[in-house]
Amino acid sequence: MAVQRTFSILKPDVTRRNLTGAVNARIEAAGLRIIAQKRVHMTRAQAETFYGVHRERPFFGELVEMMTAAPVVVQVLEGEDAILAYRAVMGATNPEKADAGTIRKDFAISMGENSVHGSDAPETAAQEIAQWFAGNEIVG
Ligand code: DAT
Ligand code: MG
């Protein structure tokens, strides 16, 4: 396949526990390059926009609270089939169901505090990257 970009967030449970380096070591070991990165404290409006697709879900309020509770690290990853490659190293949304050796299996606290976000398709990756990074902040 082709070299692709995906959007990643190290969520508040990662920054709070000082695990940003440990999680990024897993990402880099999977062959993904971090080509843009910044630490931000999301506003409620930013979190609501980012997770807009889940607005009607019962966990939406809790999700926005969690994402704005502490700083996050937003990043762009690049590599062969980056979207699927990152989803594979992230593991399942529910950490109890995540495969051994995945980030969520090894670091996540719960379904809500599940350590990382990764885009699910090329269209969402492009939208998410554009929400958080200007073109000149991405250095591939
Ligand atoms: P993913 O992050 O694996 O793409 P998703 O897009 O379905 O999963 O959901 C986004 C986030 O919302 C997920 O990382 C954690 C939270 N979430 C999803 N389902 C949930 C649930 N049933 N209870 C609590 N939080 C949930
Ligand atoms: Mg998702």
Tab-separated table of N, CA and C and ligand atoms in Angstrom:
chain	number	residue	atom	x	y	z
A	1	MET	N	0.843	-1.206	0.000
A	1	MET	CA	0.000	0.000	0.000
A	1	MET	C	0.876	1.252	0.000
A	2	ALA	N	0.317	2.327	0.435
A	2	ALA	CA	1.040	3.597	0.264
A	2	ALA	C	1.339	4.258	1.606
A	3	VAL	N	2.262	5.202	1.565
A	3	VAL	CA	2.541	6.007	2.753
A	3	VAL	C	1.326	6.904	2.995
A	4	GLN	N	0.932	6.961	4.249
A	4	GLN	CA	-0.315	7.614	4.627
A	4	GLN	C	-0.081	8.403	5.916
A	5	ARG	N	-0.981	9.349	6.195
A	5	ARG	CA	-0.918	10.084	7.463
A	5	ARG	C	-2.161	9.817	8.293
A	6	THR	N	-1.986	9.802	9.592
A	6	THR	CA	-3.130	9.663	10.486
A	6	THR	C	-2.972	10.632	11.639
A	7	PHE	N	-4.070	10.886	12.342
A	7	PHE	CA	-4.076	11.825	13.454
A	7	PHE	C	-4.150	11.042	14.762
A	8	SER	N	-3.325	11.460	15.718
A	8	SER	CA	-3.214	10.753	16.995
A	8	SER	C	-3.389	11.735	18.149
A	9	ILE	N	-4.046	11.281	19.199
A	9	ILE	CA	-4.068	12.042	20.461
A	9	ILE	C	-3.599	11.131	21.590
A	10	LEU	N	-2.667	11.652	22.395
A	10	LEU	CA	-2.345	11.020	23.671
A	10	LEU	C	-3.267	11.708	24.673
A	11	LYS	N	-4.181	10.945	25.227
A	11	LYS	CA	-5.288	11.503	26.004
A	11	LYS	C	-4.853	11.907	27.422
A	12	PRO	N	-5.744	12.612	28.158
A	12	PRO	CA	-5.374	13.091	29.496
A	12	PRO	C	-4.850	12.021	30.451
A	13	ASP	N	-5.330	10.793	30.337
A	13	ASP	CA	-4.819	9.765	31.273
A	13	ASP	C	-3.337	9.478	31.022
A	14	VAL	N	-2.887	9.762	29.792
A	14	VAL	CA	-1.462	9.544	29.464
A	14	VAL	C	-0.603	10.702	29.981
A	15	THR	N	-1.040	11.945	29.714
A	15	THR	CA	-0.228	13.088	30.178
A	15	THR	C	-0.201	13.122	31.714
A	16	ARG	N	-1.341	12.829	32.339
A	16	ARG	CA	-1.432	12.886	33.804
A	16	ARG	C	-0.477	11.885	34.455
A	17	ARG	N	-0.314	10.732	33.841
A	17	ARG	CA	0.542	9.686	34.436
A	17	ARG	C	1.976	9.721	33.886
A	18	ASN	N	2.308	10.777	33.119
A	18	ASN	CA	3.680	10.949	32.611
A	18	ASN	C	4.091	9.784	31.699
A	19	LEU	N	3.158	9.380	30.840
A	19	LEU	CA	3.411	8.225	29.960
A	19	LEU	C	3.563	8.615	28.495
A	20	THR	N	3.752	9.922	28.202
A	20	THR	CA	3.794	10.313	26.776
A	20	THR	C	4.967	9.640	26.057
A	21	GLY	N	6.122	9.588	26.706
A	21	GLY	CA	7.282	8.948	26.074
A	21	GLY	C	7.072	7.453	25.889
A	22	ALA	N	6.506	6.811	26.892
A	22	ALA	CA	6.277	5.360	26.816
A	22	ALA	C	5.314	5.014	25.685
A	23	VAL	N	4.254	5.804	25.537
A	23	VAL	CA	3.286	5.531	24.467
A	23	VAL	C	3.917	5.834	23.108
A	24	ASN	N	4.642	6.956	23.019
A	24	ASN	CA	5.257	7.276	21.726
A	24	ASN	C	6.351	6.273	21.350
A	25	ALA	N	6.974	5.651	22.324
A	25	ALA	CA	7.953	4.595	22.002
A	25	ALA	C	7.253	3.434	21.284
A	26	ARG	N	6.031	3.109	21.706
A	26	ARG	CA	5.251	2.037	21.040
A	26	ARG	C	4.912	2.449	19.604
A	27	ILE	N	4.551	3.729	19.442
A	27	ILE	CA	4.175	4.239	18.113
A	27	ILE	C	5.377	4.173	17.174
A	28	GLU	N	6.521	4.617	17.666
A	28	GLU	CA	7.722	4.617	16.819
A	28	GLU	C	8.197	3.191	16.546
A	29	ALA	N	8.059	2.321	17.535
A	29	ALA	CA	8.465	0.921	17.329
A	29	ALA	C	7.600	0.237	16.276
A	30	ALA	N	6.394	0.744	16.084
A	30	ALA	CA	5.492	0.193	15.060
A	30	ALA	C	5.830	0.738	13.670
A	31	GLY	N	6.857	1.574	13.579
A	31	GLY	CA	7.299	2.074	12.279
A	31	GLY	C	6.640	3.372	11.859
A	32	LEU	N	5.877	3.976	12.789
A	32	LEU	CA	5.207	5.240	12.465
A	32	LEU	C	6.099	6.409	12.884
A	33	ARG	N	6.180	7.425	12.035
A	33	ARG	CA	6.993	8.611	12.313
A	33	ARG	C	6.095	9.725	12.817
A	34	ILE	N	6.504	10.414	13.894
A	34	ILE	CA	5.740	11.544	14.432
A	34	ILE	C	6.215	12.786	13.677
A	35	ILE	N	5.382	13.278	12.744
A	35	ILE	CA	5.819	14.369	11.865
A	35	ILE	C	5.217	15.721	12.250
A	36	ALA	N	4.359	15.728	13.279
A	36	ALA	CA	3.851	16.978	13.863
A	36	ALA	C	3.411	16.632	15.273
A	37	GLN	N	3.579	17.595	16.187
A	37	GLN	CA	3.254	17.296	17.589
A	37	GLN	C	3.076	18.591	18.371
A	38	LYS	N	2.028	18.660	19.203
A	38	LYS	CA	1.943	19.747	20.180
A	38	LYS	C	1.074	19.342	21.364
A	39	ARG	N	1.362	20.001	22.487
A	39	ARG	CA	0.611	19.748	23.702
A	39	ARG	C	-0.426	20.854	23.832
A	40	VAL	N	-1.674	20.484	24.023
A	40	VAL	CA	-2.750	21.476	24.141
A	40	VAL	C	-3.705	21.059	25.260
A	41	HIS	N	-4.338	22.060	25.863
A	41	HIS	CA	-5.441	21.764	26.785
A	41	HIS	C	-6.712	22.091	26.015
A	42	MET	N	-7.430	21.082	25.581
A	42	MET	CA	-8.605	21.284	24.735
A	42	MET	C	-9.667	22.081	25.464
A	43	THR	N	-10.309	22.987	24.727
A	43	THR	CA	-11.505	23.645	25.258
A	43	THR	C	-12.692	22.695	25.052
A	44	ARG	N	-13.762	23.008	25.769
A	44	ARG	CA	-14.987	22.203	25.591
A	44	ARG	C	-15.448	22.259	24.132
A	45	ALA	N	-15.405	23.445	23.522
A	45	ALA	CA	-15.855	23.599	22.123
A	45	ALA	C	-14.980	22.761	21.191
A	46	GLN	N	-13.674	22.765	21.416
A	46	GLN	CA	-12.778	21.956	20.566
A	46	GLN	C	-13.076	20.466	20.712
A	47	ALA	N	-13.308	20.011	21.947
A	47	ALA	CA	-13.590	18.586	22.170
A	47	ALA	C	-14.931	18.204	21.551
A	48	GLU	N	-15.925	19.092	21.675
A	48	GLU	CA	-17.250	18.805	21.096
A	48	GLU	C	-17.181	18.735	19.574
A	49	THR	N	-16.382	19.614	18.974
A	49	THR	CA	-16.203	19.570	17.519
A	49	THR	C	-15.481	18.293	17.123
A	50	PHE	N	-14.399	18.002	17.837
A	50	PHE	CA	-13.583	16.839	17.476
A	50	PHE	C	-14.396	15.548	17.521
A	51	TYR	N	-15.197	15.389	18.584
A	51	TYR	CA	-15.991	14.163	18.741
A	51	TYR	C	-17.455	14.375	18.316
A	52	GLY	N	-17.689	15.312	17.398
A	52	GLY	CA	-19.046	15.646	16.956
A	52	GLY	C	-19.851	14.446	16.473
A	53	VAL	N	-19.182	13.471	15.868
A	53	VAL	CA	-19.866	12.279	15.358
A	53	VAL	C	-20.549	11.490	16.493
A	54	HIS	N	-20.070	11.683	17.727
A	54	HIS	CA	-20.632	10.950	18.878
A	54	HIS	C	-21.616	11.793	19.701
A	55	ARG	N	-21.996	12.966	19.170
A	55	ARG	CA	-22.815	13.918	19.937
A	55	ARG	C	-24.080	13.307	20.546
A	56	GLU	N	-24.714	12.388	19.837
A	56	GLU	CA	-25.973	11.807	20.335
A	56	GLU	C	-25.768	10.581	21.219
A	57	ARG	N	-24.540	10.163	21.412
A	57	ARG	CA	-24.292	8.938	22.182
A	57	ARG	C	-24.390	9.234	23.679
A	58	PRO	N	-24.802	8.258	24.475
A	58	PRO	CA	-24.996	8.504	25.917
A	58	PRO	C	-23.700	8.878	26.648
A	59	PHE	N	-22.559	8.494	26.097
A	59	PHE	CA	-21.296	8.765	26.791
A	59	PHE	C	-20.664	10.091	26.367
A	60	PHE	N	-21.372	10.895	25.513
A	60	PHE	CA	-20.756	12.096	24.936
A	60	PHE	C	-20.304	13.100	26.014
A	61	GLY	N	-21.161	13.342	27.002
A	61	GLY	CA	-20.824	14.310	28.051
A	61	GLY	C	-19.579	13.890	28.814
A	62	GLU	N	-19.561	12.629	29.152
A	62	GLU	CA	-18.419	12.048	29.880
A	62	GLU	C	-17.134	12.121	29.031
A	63	LEU	N	-17.295	11.896	27.731
A	63	LEU	CA	-16.152	11.923	26.805
A	63	LEU	C	-15.551	13.335	26.734
A	64	VAL	N	-16.419	14.334	26.620
A	64	VAL	CA	-15.941	15.723	26.547
A	64	VAL	C	-15.292	16.125	27.869
A	65	GLU	N	-15.899	15.735	28.980
A	65	GLU	CA	-15.311	16.021	30.305
A	65	GLU	C	-13.907	15.423	30.399
A	66	MET	N	-13.785	14.176	29.995
A	66	MET	CA	-12.506	13.469	30.077
A	66	MET	C	-11.453	14.146	29.199
A	67	MET	N	-11.823	14.513	27.980
A	67	MET	CA	-10.844	15.072	27.035
A	67	MET	C	-10.376	16.473	27.420
A	68	THR	N	-11.176	17.157	28.268
A	68	THR	CA	-10.810	18.521	28.668
A	68	THR	C	-10.279	18.579	30.098
A	69	ALA	N	-10.115	17.422	30.723
A	69	ALA	CA	-9.743	17.376	32.140
A	69	ALA	C	-8.270	17.673	32.380
A	70	ALA	N	-7.445	17.520	31.369
A	70	ALA	CA	-5.985	17.719	31.503
A	70	ALA	C	-5.437	17.883	30.082
A	71	PRO	N	-4.179	18.325	29.959
A	71	PRO	CA	-3.619	18.472	28.610
A	71	PRO	C	-3.584	17.148	27.846
A	72	VAL	N	-3.545	17.300	26.521
A	72	VAL	CA	-3.365	16.154	25.630
A	72	VAL	C	-2.178	16.470	24.719
A	73	VAL	N	-1.690	15.461	24.003
A	73	VAL	CA	-0.690	15.688	22.956
A	73	VAL	C	-1.334	15.274	21.640
A	74	VAL	N	-1.435	16.253	20.719
A	74	VAL	CA	-1.983	15.947	19.395
A	74	VAL	C	-0.812	15.769	18.446
A	75	GLN	N	-0.931	14.801	17.552
A	75	GLN	CA	0.183	14.534	16.658
A	75	GLN	C	-0.294	13.963	15.323
A	76	VAL	N	0.568	14.123	14.327
A	76	VAL	CA	0.351	13.511	13.019
A	76	VAL	C	1.396	12.419	12.858
A	77	LEU	N	0.933	11.239	12.468
A	77	LEU	CA	1.823	10.093	12.254
A	77	LEU	C	1.858	9.773	10.767
A	78	GLU	N	3.020	9.357	10.307
A	78	GLU	CA	3.159	9.001	8.896
A	78	GLU	C	3.832	7.647	8.783
A	79	GLY	N	3.371	6.855	7.831
A	79	GLY	CA	3.991	5.553	7.586
A	79	GLY	C	3.171	4.753	6.586
A	80	GLU	N	3.661	3.575	6.253
A	80	GLU	CA	2.922	2.657	5.376
A	80	GLU	C	1.592	2.326	6.035
A	81	ASP	N	0.496	2.542	5.329
A	81	ASP	CA	-0.836	2.214	5.862
A	81	ASP	C	-1.023	2.736	7.286
A	82	ALA	N	-0.647	3.989	7.495
A	82	ALA	CA	-0.574	4.531	8.858
A	82	ALA	C	-1.888	4.408	9.627
A	83	ILE	N	-3.016	4.563	8.941
A	83	ILE	CA	-4.298	4.549	9.660
A	83	ILE	C	-4.526	3.182	10.301
A	84	LEU	N	-4.399	2.138	9.503
A	84	LEU	CA	-4.605	0.773	10.040
A	84	LEU	C	-3.459	0.354	10.947
A	85	ALA	N	-2.234	0.758	10.595
A	85	ALA	CA	-1.071	0.382	11.420
A	85	ALA	C	-1.206	0.958	12.825
A	86	TYR	N	-1.673	2.201	12.912
A	86	TYR	CA	-1.835	2.817	14.235
A	86	TYR	C	-2.999	2.171	14.983
A	87	ARG	N	-4.131	1.942	14.288
A	87	ARG	CA	-5.256	1.276	14.959
A	87	ARG	C	-4.806	-0.086	15.519
A	88	ALA	N	-3.934	-0.771	14.786
A	88	ALA	CA	-3.466	-2.090	15.252
A	88	ALA	C	-2.639	-1.965	16.524
A	89	VAL	N	-1.754	-0.976	16.585
A	89	VAL	CA	-0.907	-0.844	17.781
A	89	VAL	C	-1.693	-0.221	18.941
A	90	MET	N	-2.766	0.532	18.624
A	90	MET	CA	-3.634	1.079	19.685
A	90	MET	C	-4.378	-0.030	20.418
A	91	GLY	N	-4.942	-0.978	19.678
A	91	GLY	CA	-5.789	-2.007	20.268
A	91	GLY	C	-7.242	-1.573	20.315
A	92	ALA	N	-8.109	-2.474	20.743
A	92	ALA	CA	-9.561	-2.240	20.737
A	92	ALA	C	-9.950	-1.094	21.667
A	93	THR	N	-11.077	-0.433	21.333
A	93	THR	CA	-11.586	0.701	22.125
A	93	THR	C	-11.729	0.333	23.597
A	94	ASN	N	-12.277	-0.846	23.848
A	94	ASN	CA	-12.408	-1.344	25.229
A	94	ASN	C	-11.110	-2.074	25.602
A	95	PRO	N	-10.336	-1.514	26.517
A	95	PRO	CA	-9.021	-2.127	26.818
A	95	PRO	C	-9.109	-3.583	27.279
A	96	GLU	N	-10.248	-3.952	27.859
A	96	GLU	CA	-10.398	-5.355	28.291
A	96	GLU	C	-10.427	-6.302	27.094
A	97	LYS	N	-10.784	-5.755	25.925
A	97	LYS	CA	-10.853	-6.578	24.724
A	97	LYS	C	-9.636	-6.394	23.824
A	98	ALA	N	-8.713	-5.546	24.234
A	98	ALA	CA	-7.543	-5.252	23.385
A	98	ALA	C	-6.547	-6.414	23.420
A	99	ASP	N	-5.894	-6.621	22.281
A	99	ASP	CA	-4.898	-7.704	22.192
A	99	ASP	C	-3.673	-7.395	23.048
A	100	ALA	N	-2.994	-8.462	23.465
A	100	ALA	CA	-1.745	-8.332	24.221
A	100	ALA	C	-0.743	-7.523	23.402
A	101	GLY	N	-0.007	-6.673	24.095
A	101	GLY	CA	1.044	-5.899	23.431
A	101	GLY	C	0.577	-4.602	22.820
A	102	THR	N	-0.738	-4.331	22.855
A	102	THR	CA	-1.234	-3.061	22.312
A	102	THR	C	-1.169	-1.968	23.389
A	103	ILE	N	-1.202	-0.716	22.911
A	103	ILE	CA	-1.131	0.432	23.840
A	103	ILE	C	-2.288	0.387	24.821
A	104	ARG	N	-3.501	0.158	24.317
A	104	ARG	CA	-4.652	0.179	25.224
A	104	ARG	C	-4.617	-0.985	26.209
A	105	LYS	N	-4.162	-2.133	25.771
A	105	LYS	CA	-4.068	-3.266	26.709
A	105	LYS	C	-3.103	-2.932	27.843
A	106	ASP	N	-1.992	-2.297	27.486
A	106	ASP	CA	-0.920	-2.103	28.472
A	106	ASP	C	-1.046	-0.811	29.276
A	107	PHE	N	-1.758	0.210	28.736
A	107	PHE	CA	-1.789	1.501	29.423
A	107	PHE	C	-3.185	2.009	29.781
A	108	ALA	N	-4.229	1.602	29.053
A	108	ALA	CA	-5.543	2.211	29.280
A	108	ALA	C	-6.105	1.840	30.643
A	109	ILE	N	-6.921	2.761	31.164
A	109	ILE	CA	-7.529	2.566	32.479
A	109	ILE	C	-8.928	1.967	32.320
A	110	SER	N	-9.661	2.432	31.315
A	110	SER	CA	-11.057	2.023	31.111
A	110	SER	C	-11.470	2.376	29.684
A	111	MET	N	-12.685	2.050	29.331
A	111	MET	CA	-13.246	2.404	28.025
A	111	MET	C	-13.197	3.922	27.813
A	112	GLY	N	-13.480	4.682	28.841
A	112	GLY	CA	-13.452	6.145	28.728
A	112	GLY	C	-12.021	6.661	28.694
A	113	GLU	N	-11.220	6.199	29.625
A	113	GLU	CA	-9.814	6.642	29.701
A	113	GLU	C	-8.944	5.592	29.012
A	114	ASN	N	-9.013	5.642	27.650
A	114	ASN	CA	-8.344	4.580	26.899
A	114	ASN	C	-7.103	5.063	26.142
A	115	SER	N	-6.482	6.091	26.713
A	115	SER	CA	-5.098	6.498	26.402
A	115	SER	C	-4.841	7.159	25.056
A	116	VAL	N	-5.440	6.658	23.982
A	116	VAL	CA	-5.089	7.181	22.666
A	116	VAL	C	-6.314	7.305	21.758
A	117	HIS	N	-6.195	8.257	20.837
A	117	HIS	CA	-7.128	8.353	19.703
A	117	HIS	C	-6.348	8.094	18.426
A	118	GLY	N	-6.976	7.444	17.462
A	118	GLY	CA	-6.419	7.322	16.118
A	118	GLY	C	-7.535	7.414	15.101
A	119	SER	N	-7.279	8.091	13.988
A	119	SER	CA	-8.302	8.247	12.945
A	119	SER	C	-8.740	6.885	12.435
A	120	ASP	N	-10.004	6.837	11.916
A	120	ASP	CA	-10.531	5.543	11.454
A	120	ASP	C	-10.598	5.407	9.933
A	121	ALA	N	-10.300	6.479	9.183
A	121	ALA	CA	-10.392	6.415	7.712
A	121	ALA	C	-9.648	7.612	7.119
A	122	PRO	N	-9.292	7.558	5.849
A	122	PRO	CA	-8.555	8.672	5.240
A	122	PRO	C	-9.281	10.019	5.334
A	123	GLU	N	-10.616	10.001	5.170
A	123	GLU	CA	-11.361	11.268	5.206
A	123	GLU	C	-11.327	11.880	6.605
A	124	THR	N	-11.531	11.046	7.628
A	124	THR	CA	-11.524	11.580	8.996
A	124	THR	C	-10.102	11.990	9.383
A	125	ALA	N	-9.100	11.259	8.918
A	125	ALA	CA	-7.708	11.635	9.204
A	125	ALA	C	-7.432	13.035	8.662
A	126	ALA	N	-7.846	13.300	7.432
A	126	ALA	CA	-7.594	14.617	6.826
A	126	ALA	C	-8.328	15.713	7.603
A	127	GLN	N	-9.591	15.447	7.989
A	127	GLN	CA	-10.365	16.444	8.758
A	127	GLN	C	-9.730	16.706	10.114
A	128	GLU	N	-9.337	15.645	10.796
A	128	GLU	CA	-8.791	15.788	12.153
A	128	GLU	C	-7.439	16.506	12.112
A	129	ILE	N	-6.603	16.158	11.147
A	129	ILE	CA	-5.304	16.839	11.013
A	129	ILE	C	-5.545	18.329	10.777
A	130	ALA	N	-6.498	18.655	9.910
A	130	ALA	CA	-6.769	20.058	9.576
A	130	ALA	C	-7.351	20.825	10.771
A	131	GLN	N	-8.058	20.124	11.679
A	131	GLN	CA	-8.579	20.817	12.874
A	131	GLN	C	-7.443	21.293	13.782
A	132	TRP	N	-6.329	20.553	13.797
A	132	TRP	CA	-5.298	20.805	14.810
A	132	TRP	C	-3.977	21.350	14.286
A	133	PHE	N	-3.712	21.198	12.999
A	133	PHE	CA	-2.410	21.628	12.490
A	133	PHE	C	-2.536	22.449	11.219
A	134	ALA	N	-1.748	23.525	11.149
A	134	ALA	CA	-1.562	24.256	9.893
A	134	ALA	C	-0.575	23.451	9.060
A	135	GLY	N	-0.645	23.613	7.757
A	135	GLY	CA	0.220	22.859	6.853
A	135	GLY	C	1.691	22.990	7.193
A	136	ASN	N	2.117	24.206	7.590
A	136	ASN	CA	3.549	24.408	7.861
A	136	ASN	C	3.995	23.894	9.216
A	137	GLU	N	3.061	23.336	9.998
A	137	GLU	CA	3.434	22.712	11.286
A	137	GLU	C	3.713	21.210	11.104
A	138	ILE	N	3.456	20.707	9.917
A	138	ILE	CA	3.652	19.285	9.632
A	138	ILE	C	4.923	19.141	8.818
A	139	VAL	N	5.895	18.441	9.401
A	139	VAL	CA	7.216	18.376	8.768
A	139	VAL	C	7.567	16.909	8.514
A	140	GLY	N	7.235	16.455	7.341
A	140	GLY	CA	7.414	15.040	7.023
A	140	GLY	C	8.819	14.708	6.549
B	1	DAT	P1	-12.089	4.669	19.106
B	1	DAT	O1	-11.456	5.689	20.027
B	1	DAT	O2	-11.517	3.291	19.294
B	1	DAT	O3	-12.092	5.114	17.664
B	1	DAT	P2	-14.939	5.374	19.146
B	1	DAT	O4	-14.632	6.284	17.999
B	1	DAT	O5	-16.043	4.402	18.981
B	1	DAT	O6	-13.626	4.530	19.547
B	1	DAT	O7	-15.253	6.223	20.438
B	1	DAT	C1	-14.509	7.386	20.736
B	1	DAT	C2	-14.174	7.408	22.208
B	1	DAT	O8	-15.379	7.512	22.969
B	1	DAT	C3	-13.508	6.135	22.713
B	1	DAT	O9	-12.117	6.149	22.497
B	1	DAT	C4	-13.861	6.169	24.162
B	1	DAT	C5	-15.248	6.772	24.183
B	1	DAT	N1	-16.277	5.719	24.194
B	1	DAT	C6	-16.702	4.981	23.137
B	1	DAT	N2	-17.653	4.119	23.499
B	1	DAT	C7	-17.841	4.310	24.833
B	1	DAT	C8	-18.689	3.727	25.807
B	1	DAT	N3	-19.557	2.753	25.498
B	1	DAT	N4	-18.580	4.189	27.085
B	1	DAT	C9	-17.729	5.175	27.416
B	1	DAT	N5	-16.896	5.778	26.536
B	1	DAT	C10	-16.955	5.354	25.271
B	2	MG	MG	-13.086	6.579	16.665
